PDB file of C-alpha atoms in Angstrom:
ATOM      1  CA  MET A   1     132.841-143.242  81.387  1.00 41.00           C
ATOM      2  CA  VAL A   2     135.227-144.337  78.829  1.00 42.00           C
ATOM      3  CA  ARG A   3     138.699-143.405  79.509  1.00 40.00           C
ATOM      4  CA  PRO A   4     141.529-143.233  77.009  1.00 38.00           C
ATOM      5  CA  ARG A   5     144.368-145.837  77.279  1.00 37.00           C
ATOM      6  CA  ASP A   6     147.906-145.009  76.723  1.00 36.00           C
ATOM      7  CA  SER A   7     148.616-145.408  73.043  1.00 38.00           C
ATOM      8  CA  SER A   8     149.396-143.393  70.027  1.00 39.00           C
ATOM      9  CA  ARG A   9     147.269-145.528  67.870  1.00 44.00           C
ATOM     10  CA  PRO A  10     143.556-145.638  67.425  1.00 45.00           C
ATOM     11  CA  GLU A  11     141.844-148.038  69.711  1.00 45.00           C
ATOM     12  CA  GLU A  12     138.512-149.834  69.958  1.00 37.00           C
ATOM     13  CA  LEU A  13     137.066-148.941  73.302  1.00 40.00           C
ATOM     14  CA  GLU A  14     133.778-149.876  74.989  1.00 34.00           C
ATOM     15  CA  GLY A  15     131.153-147.294  75.417  1.00 36.00           C
ATOM     16  CA  SER A  16     127.445-146.712  75.111  1.00 37.00           C
ATOM     17  CA  ALA A  17     126.208-145.984  71.530  1.00 40.00           C
ATOM     18  CA  ASP A  18     123.745-143.286  70.524  1.00 41.00           C
ATOM     19  CA  ALA A  19     121.264-144.351  67.919  1.00 36.00           C
ATOM     20  CA  ARG A  20     121.964-141.302  65.936  1.00 46.00           C
ATOM     21  CA  HIS A  21     125.528-142.620  65.383  1.00 52.00           C
ATOM     22  CA  GLN A  22     124.181-145.234  62.926  1.00 46.00           C
ATOM     23  CA  ASP A  23     123.526-142.348  60.482  1.00 48.00           C
ATOM     24  CA  ALA A  24     126.719-140.625  61.496  1.00 49.00           C
ATOM     25  CA  ARG A  25     128.669-143.657  60.311  1.00 42.00           C
ATOM     26  CA  LYS A  26     127.440-143.084  56.746  1.00 43.00           C
ATOM     27  CA  VAL A  27     128.683-139.410  56.702  1.00 43.00           C
ATOM     28  CA  ARG A  28     132.266-139.592  55.402  1.00 44.00           C
ATOM     29  CA  ALA A  29     134.930-136.835  55.227  1.00 49.00           C
ATOM     30  CA  LYS A  30     134.474-134.960  51.930  1.00 51.00           C
ATOM     31  CA  GLY A  31     137.491-132.741  51.934  1.00 53.00           C
ATOM     32  CA  LYS A  32     141.096-133.668  51.778  1.00 52.00           C
ATOM     33  CA  LEU A  33     144.166-131.719  53.241  1.00 50.00           C
ATOM     34  CA  ASP A  34     147.597-132.184  51.981  1.00 50.00           C
ATOM     35  CA  VAL A  35     149.936-130.919  54.948  1.00 49.00           C
ATOM     36  CA  THR A  36     152.339-133.723  55.140  1.00 54.00           C
ATOM     37  CA  ALA A  37     155.320-133.060  57.271  1.00 65.00           C
ATOM     38  CA  VAL A  38     154.473-129.581  58.125  1.00 77.00           C
ATOM     39  CA  ARG A  39     152.451-127.672  60.790  1.00 88.00           C
ATOM     40  CA  LEU A  40     150.567-124.477  60.002  1.00 91.00           C
ATOM     41  CA  VAL A  41     151.233-121.575  62.486  1.00 92.00           C
ATOM     42  CA  VAL A  42     148.670-118.922  63.252  1.00 91.00           C
ATOM     43  CA  THR A  43     149.907-115.279  62.266  1.00 91.00           C
ATOM     44  CA  PRO A  44     149.137-112.293  64.410  1.00 90.00           C
ATOM     45  CA  SER A  45     146.738-110.795  61.895  1.00 89.00           C
ATOM     46  CA  LEU A  46     144.949-114.039  61.524  1.00 91.00           C
ATOM     47  CA  ARG A  47     144.711-114.503  65.204  1.00 87.00           C
ATOM     48  CA  ARG A  48     143.006-111.140  65.429  1.00 88.00           C
ATOM     49  CA  ARG A  49     140.457-112.293  62.814  1.00 88.00           C
ATOM     50  CA  LEU A  50     139.755-115.445  64.658  1.00 84.00           C
ATOM     51  CA  LYS A  51     138.786-113.685  67.768  1.00 82.00           C
ATOM     52  CA  ARG A  52     135.553-113.069  65.925  1.00 84.00           C
ATOM     53  CA  PRO A  53     133.244-116.159  65.792  1.00 81.00           C
ATOM     54  CA  VAL A  54     133.655-117.944  62.360  1.00 83.00           C
ATOM     55  CA  GLY A  55     130.000-119.144  62.742  1.00 89.00           C
ATOM     56  CA  ARG A  56     126.911-118.263  64.533  1.00 93.00           C
ATOM     57  CA  LEU A  57     127.419-117.262  68.292  1.00 95.00           C
ATOM     58  CA  PHE A  58     124.640-118.433  70.729  1.00 96.00           C
ATOM     59  CA  PRO A  59     125.043-116.613  74.158  1.00 96.00           C
ATOM     60  CA  PRO A  60     124.636-118.849  77.264  1.00 94.00           C
ATOM     61  CA  THR A  61     121.060-117.740  77.576  1.00 93.00           C
ATOM     62  CA  GLN A  62     120.286-119.297  74.192  1.00 96.00           C
ATOM     63  CA  VAL A  63     122.072-122.405  74.340  1.00 95.00           C
ATOM     64  CA  ARG A  64     119.190-124.259  75.896  1.00 93.00           C
ATOM     65  CA  GLY A  65     116.677-122.324  73.714  1.00 95.00           C
ATOM     66  CA  LYS A  66     114.420-123.991  71.109  1.00 95.00           C
ATOM     67  CA  GLU A  67     116.341-122.812  68.132  1.00 95.00           C
ATOM     68  CA  PHE A  68     119.693-124.248  69.379  1.00 96.00           C
ATOM     69  CA  LEU A  69     118.192-127.553  70.290  1.00 96.00           C
ATOM     70  CA  THR A  70     116.358-127.847  66.978  1.00 95.00           C
ATOM     71  CA  ILE A  71     119.588-127.478  65.075  1.00 93.00           C
ATOM     72  CA  LEU A  72     121.550-129.793  67.408  1.00 95.00           C
ATOM     73  CA  ARG A  73     118.923-132.546  67.225  1.00 94.00           C
ATOM     74  CA  SER A  74     118.442-132.368  63.512  1.00 95.00           C
ATOM     75  CA  SER A  75     122.166-132.317  62.510  1.00 95.00           C
ATOM     76  CA  PRO A  76     123.132-135.477  60.790  1.00 96.00           C
ATOM     77  CA  LEU A  77     126.682-135.270  62.367  1.00 97.00           C
ATOM     78  CA  VAL A  78     127.854-133.276  65.407  1.00 98.00           C
ATOM     79  CA  ILE A  79     131.459-132.256  65.937  1.00 98.00           C
ATOM     80  CA  THR A  80     132.621-130.523  69.135  1.00 98.00           C
ATOM     81  CA  VAL A  81     136.029-128.757  69.673  1.00 97.00           C
ATOM     82  CA  GLY A  82     136.798-128.134  73.260  1.00 95.00           C
ATOM     83  CA  ASP A  83     136.202-129.995  76.599  1.00 96.00           C
ATOM     84  CA  ARG A  84     133.552-127.688  78.076  1.00 94.00           C
ATOM     85  CA  VAL A  85     131.368-127.499  74.793  1.00 96.00           C
ATOM     86  CA  THR A  86     131.705-131.266  74.486  1.00 97.00           C
ATOM     87  CA  GLU A  87     130.239-131.642  77.960  1.00 96.00           C
ATOM     88  CA  THR A  88     127.568-129.075  77.227  1.00 96.00           C
ATOM     89  CA  ILE A  89     126.395-130.790  73.937  1.00 97.00           C
ATOM     90  CA  GLN A  90     126.200-134.101  75.839  1.00 97.00           C
ATOM     91  CA  ALA A  91     124.200-132.589  78.652  1.00 96.00           C
ATOM     92  CA  LEU A  92     121.659-131.319  75.978  1.00 96.00           C
ATOM     93  CA  GLY A  93     120.968-134.928  75.091  1.00 95.00           C
ATOM     94  CA  ARG A  94     123.239-135.351  72.018  1.00 96.00           C
ATOM     95  CA  THR A  95     126.470-137.342  72.240  1.00 97.00           C
ATOM     96  CA  PRO A  96     128.947-135.659  69.803  1.00 98.00           C
ATOM     97  CA  ASP A  97     129.862-137.879  66.839  1.00 98.00           C
ATOM     98  CA  VAL A  98     133.391-136.520  66.914  1.00 98.00           C
ATOM     99  CA  GLN A  99     134.847-134.738  69.967  1.00 97.00           C
ATOM    100  CA  VAL A 100     138.259-133.015  69.928  1.00 98.00           C
ATOM    101  CA  VAL A 101     139.427-132.248  73.465  1.00 96.00           C
ATOM    102  CA  ASP A 102     142.757-131.536  75.182  1.00 94.00           C
ATOM    103  CA  GLN A 103     141.972-131.845  78.953  1.00 90.00           C
ATOM    104  CA  VAL A 104     142.563-128.119  79.307  1.00 87.00           C
ATOM    105  CA  GLU A 105     140.124-125.417  79.929  1.00 83.00           C
ATOM    106  CA  ARG A 106     141.170-121.768  80.035  1.00 77.00           C
ATOM    107  CA  ARG A 107     144.780-122.956  80.350  1.00 77.00           C
ATOM    108  CA  VAL A 108     144.105-124.984  83.459  1.00 82.00           C
ATOM    109  CA  ARG A 109     144.483-128.825  83.434  1.00 87.00           C
ATOM    110  CA  ARG A 110     141.285-130.819  83.965  1.00 85.00           C
ATOM    111  CA  GLU A 111     139.795-134.222  83.722  1.00 92.00           C
ATOM    112  CA  ALA A 112     138.673-135.464  80.338  1.00 91.00           C
ATOM    113  CA  PRO A 113     134.992-134.938  79.590  1.00 94.00           C
ATOM    114  CA  ASP A 114     132.643-137.709  80.843  1.00 95.00           C
ATOM    115  CA  VAL A 115     131.274-138.260  77.422  1.00 96.00           C
ATOM    116  CA  PRO A 116     131.081-141.728  75.865  1.00 96.00           C
ATOM    117  CA  TYR A 117     133.005-142.765  72.716  1.00 96.00           C
ATOM    118  CA  VAL A 118     133.980-146.023  71.021  1.00 96.00           C
ATOM    119  CA  ARG A 119     137.140-145.009  69.089  1.00 95.00           C
ATOM    120  CA  LEU A 120     140.087-142.959  70.396  1.00 95.00           C
ATOM    121  CA  TYR A 121     142.793-141.118  68.413  1.00 96.00           C
ATOM    122  CA  LYS A 122     145.725-139.033  69.913  1.00 93.00           C
ATOM    123  CA  ALA A 123     147.875-136.439  68.274  1.00 93.00           C
ATOM    124  CA  PRO A 124     150.256-133.681  69.327  1.00 93.00           C
ATOM    125  CA  ASN A 125     149.350-130.124  68.371  1.00 93.00           C
ATOM    126  CA  PRO A 126     151.194-127.300  70.053  1.00 92.00           C
ATOM    127  CA  ALA A 127     149.406-124.054  70.889  1.00 92.00           C
ATOM    128  CA  GLY A 128     148.725-121.698  67.948  1.00 92.00           C
ATOM    129  CA  SER A 129     149.258-124.352  65.319  1.00 93.00           C
ATOM    130  CA  ILE A 130     147.798-127.142  63.240  1.00 94.00           C
ATOM    131  CA  THR A 131     149.858-130.305  62.872  1.00 92.00           C
ATOM    132  CA  PHE A 132     149.691-133.025  60.122  1.00 89.00           C
ATOM    133  CA  ASP A 133     149.169-135.537  62.929  1.00 91.00           C
ATOM    134  CA  SER A 134     146.021-133.630  64.311  1.00 93.00           C
ATOM    135  CA  VAL A 135     144.502-133.214  60.864  1.00 93.00           C
ATOM    136  CA  VAL A 136     144.930-136.936  60.174  1.00 92.00           C
ATOM    137  CA  SER A 137     143.333-137.945  63.428  1.00 94.00           C
ATOM    138  CA  VAL A 138     140.350-135.607  62.814  1.00 96.00           C
ATOM    139  CA  GLU A 139     139.924-137.133  59.282  1.00 95.00           C
ATOM    140  CA  HIS A 140     140.132-140.749  60.607  1.00 95.00           C
ATOM    141  CA  ALA A 141     137.562-139.783  63.323  1.00 96.00           C
ATOM    142  CA  LEU A 142     135.230-138.457  60.803  1.00 97.00           C
ATOM    143  CA  ALA A 143     135.557-141.569  58.607  1.00 95.00           C
ATOM    144  CA  GLY A 144     135.554-144.241  61.317  1.00 94.00           C
ATOM    145  CA  ASP A 145     133.139-145.639  63.905  1.00 95.00           C
ATOM    146  CA  LYS A 146     131.459-143.090  66.024  1.00 95.00           C
ATOM    147  CA  PRO A 147     131.143-141.500  68.513  1.00 96.00           C
ATOM    148  CA  ALA A 148     134.977-140.881  68.409  1.00 97.00           C
ATOM    149  CA  ARG A 149     137.389-138.887  70.393  1.00 96.00           C
ATOM    150  CA  VAL A 150     140.529-136.905  69.249  1.00 96.00           C
ATOM    151  CA  LEU A 151     142.691-136.391  72.275  1.00 95.00           C
ATOM    152  CA  ILE A 152     145.162-133.633  71.638  1.00 95.00           C
ATOM    153  CA  ASP A 153     148.469-133.200  73.427  1.00 93.00           C
ATOM    154  CA  GLY A 154     148.810-129.406  73.313  1.00 92.00           C
ATOM    155  CA  GLU A 155     145.932-127.270  72.369  1.00 94.00           C
ATOM    156  CA  GLU A 156     142.797-128.056  70.293  1.00 94.00           C
ATOM    157  CA  ASP A 157     141.464-124.525  69.673  1.00 91.00           C
ATOM    158  CA  LEU A 158     142.316-124.185  65.969  1.00 94.00           C
ATOM    159  CA  LEU A 159     141.150-127.633  64.942  1.00 96.00           C
ATOM    160  CA  ALA A 160     137.669-126.463  64.330  1.00 96.00           C
ATOM    161  CA  ILE A 161     139.286-124.964  61.042  1.00 95.00           C
ATOM    162  CA  PRO A 162     140.475-128.343  59.346  1.00 96.00           C
ATOM    163  CA  ALA A 163     137.201-129.934  60.790  1.00 97.00           C
ATOM    164  CA  ILE A 164     135.111-127.602  58.706  1.00 96.00           C
ATOM    165  CA  VAL A 165     137.246-128.423  55.603  1.00 96.00           C
ATOM    166  CA  LEU A 166     137.128-132.169  56.141  1.00 96.00           C
ATOM    167  CA  ALA A 167     133.508-132.706  57.412  1.00 97.00           C
ATOM    168  CA  ALA A 168     130.638-133.559  55.130  1.00 96.00           C
ATOM    169  CA  GLU A 169     128.418-130.700  54.164  1.00 96.00           C
ATOM    170  CA  GLY A 170     125.350-130.383  56.553  1.00 96.00           C
ATOM    171  CA  SER A 171     127.488-131.271  59.510  1.00 97.00           C
ATOM    172  CA  SER A 172     127.412-129.026  62.531  1.00 97.00           C
ATOM    173  CA  ILE A 173     130.582-127.937  64.525  1.00 97.00           C
ATOM    174  CA  PHE A 174     130.346-126.423  67.944  1.00 97.00           C
ATOM    175  CA  TYR A 175     133.188-124.627  69.678  1.00 95.00           C
ATOM    176  CA  GLY A 176     133.306-122.434  72.749  1.00 91.00           C
ATOM    177  CA  GLN A 177     133.939-118.621  72.503  1.00 88.00           C
ATOM    178  CA  PRO A 178     135.378-117.720  75.884  1.00 83.00           C
ATOM    179  CA  GLY A 179     133.125-115.523  77.893  1.00 84.00           C
ATOM    180  CA  GLN A 180     130.646-115.279  75.149  1.00 91.00           C
ATOM    181  CA  GLY A 181     128.880-118.566  74.461  1.00 93.00           C
ATOM    182  CA  VAL A 182     128.960-121.399  71.981  1.00 96.00           C
ATOM    183  CA  VAL A 183     129.584-120.998  68.284  1.00 96.00           C
ATOM    184  CA  MET A 184     127.842-123.174  65.804  1.00 96.00           C
ATOM    185  CA  VAL A 185     128.992-123.606  62.202  1.00 96.00           C
ATOM    186  CA  THR A 186     126.876-125.423  59.678  1.00 95.00           C
ATOM    187  CA  VAL A 187     129.325-126.933  57.098  1.00 96.00           C
ATOM    188  CA  ASP A 188     128.578-125.789  53.547  1.00 96.00           C
ATOM    189  CA  GLU A 189     130.634-124.650  50.566  1.00 95.00           C
ATOM    190  CA  ARG A 190     130.865-121.099  52.032  1.00 94.00           C
ATOM    191  CA  ALA A 191     132.188-122.259  55.438  1.00 95.00           C
ATOM    192  CA  LYS A 192     134.745-124.594  53.761  1.00 95.00           C
ATOM    193  CA  ALA A 193     136.056-121.870  51.561  1.00 94.00           C
ATOM    194  CA  SER A 194     136.379-119.539  54.564  1.00 93.00           C
ATOM    195  CA  ALA A 195     138.159-122.278  56.508  1.00 94.00           C
ATOM    196  CA  GLU A 196     140.539-123.012  53.552  1.00 94.00           C
ATOM    197  CA  ARG A 197     141.400-119.202  53.458  1.00 92.00           C
ATOM    198  CA  HIS A 198     142.232-119.190  57.053  1.00 92.00           C
ATOM    199  CA  MET A 199     144.608-122.215  56.573  1.00 91.00           C
ATOM    200  CA  LEU A 200     146.198-120.583  53.596  1.00 91.00           C
ATOM    201  CA  ALA A 201     146.955-117.465  55.581  1.00 91.00           C
ATOM    202  CA  MET A 202     148.849-119.467  58.226  1.00 92.00           C
ATOM    203  CA  ARG A 203     152.569-119.780  58.169  1.00 91.00           C
ATOM    204  CA  ARG A 204     153.879-123.062  57.015  1.00 88.00           C
ATOM    205  CA  GLU A 205     156.718-124.826  58.891  1.00 84.00           C
ATOM    206  CA  GLN A 206     158.317-128.218  58.631  1.00 76.00           C
ATOM    207  CA  TRP A 207     157.125-130.425  61.549  1.00 69.00           C
ATOM    208  CA  SER A 208     158.788-133.666  62.948  1.00 66.00           C
ATOM    209  CA  THR A 209     157.917-134.406  66.554  1.00 54.00           C
ATOM    210  CA  GLY A 210     159.140-131.217  68.034  1.00 41.00           C
ATOM    211  CA  ALA A 211     161.929-130.376  65.479  1.00 34.00           C
ATOM    212  CA  VAL A 212     160.517-127.293  63.616  1.00 33.00           C
ATOM    213  CA  SER A 213     162.066-125.121  60.998  1.00 30.00           C
ATOM    214  CA  ARG A 214     160.442-122.564  58.796  1.00 32.00           C
ATOM    215  CA  VAL A 215     159.920-123.290  55.084  1.00 33.00           C
ATOM    216  CA  ALA A 216     161.033-120.554  52.656  1.00 31.00           C
ATOM    217  CA  PRO A 217     159.392-119.414  50.573  1.00 29.00           C
ATOM    218  CA  ARG A 218     156.042-120.218  51.918  1.00 30.00           C
ATOM    219  CA  ASN A 219     154.024-122.742  49.972  1.00 30.00           C
ATOM    220  CA  LYS A 220     150.232-122.944  49.712  1.00 31.00           C
ATOM    221  CA  VAL A 221     148.355-125.775  51.419  1.00 33.00           C
ATOM    222  CA  LYS A 222     146.987-128.052  48.775  1.00 34.00           C
ATOM    223  CA  TYR A 223     143.383-129.248  48.873  1.00 27.00           C
ATOM    224  CA  GLY A 224     141.586-131.843  46.772  1.00 29.00           C
ATOM    225  CA  ARG A 225     138.028-133.124  46.747  1.00 27.00           C
TER     226      ARG A 225
END
């Protein structure tokens, strides 16, 4: 197992390489997010909407089924958001190209997933928010050597949203839906547009390593291809 070292900067780490990652290195991030010096905070109305899967939900009984495995094995780039789902995808024979984890499962501290990676990024991301640092880390992980891990100090749950915006079309994103199964999102124009709407619906706050103040009036998050 490759374990993260204590560093706030990306590191080259030893680890086994999956042959599929040769193709994954060619898949670069296609979207851009301009959220400098801010964090986006989920609103109560958006939180209610996000309780519904943003992709296709596979119940536990279907996760090892033929359809799920076919999608998993044929995807040019696989991104996992969550410790348990990262382990699940690895157990099914595919090392995630990008894994976003926080060493917490159902609010209980746990060991990091025993899943290989060659590049490590770290970022703070308080619960219920998306920080500039976490978005940059996901973007770098998508653009750099793979498999890559983004280790979050805080909560990683919402980071599937910017991952959809930033990932190349054709990528597959997997995240866990507590008590229901695994959600799979195929990245396409429709998925990107939906993810962007979710981010624009979030409250925008200034962010500087723990010093947070609300921005008024609320400005839109700017995107560019």
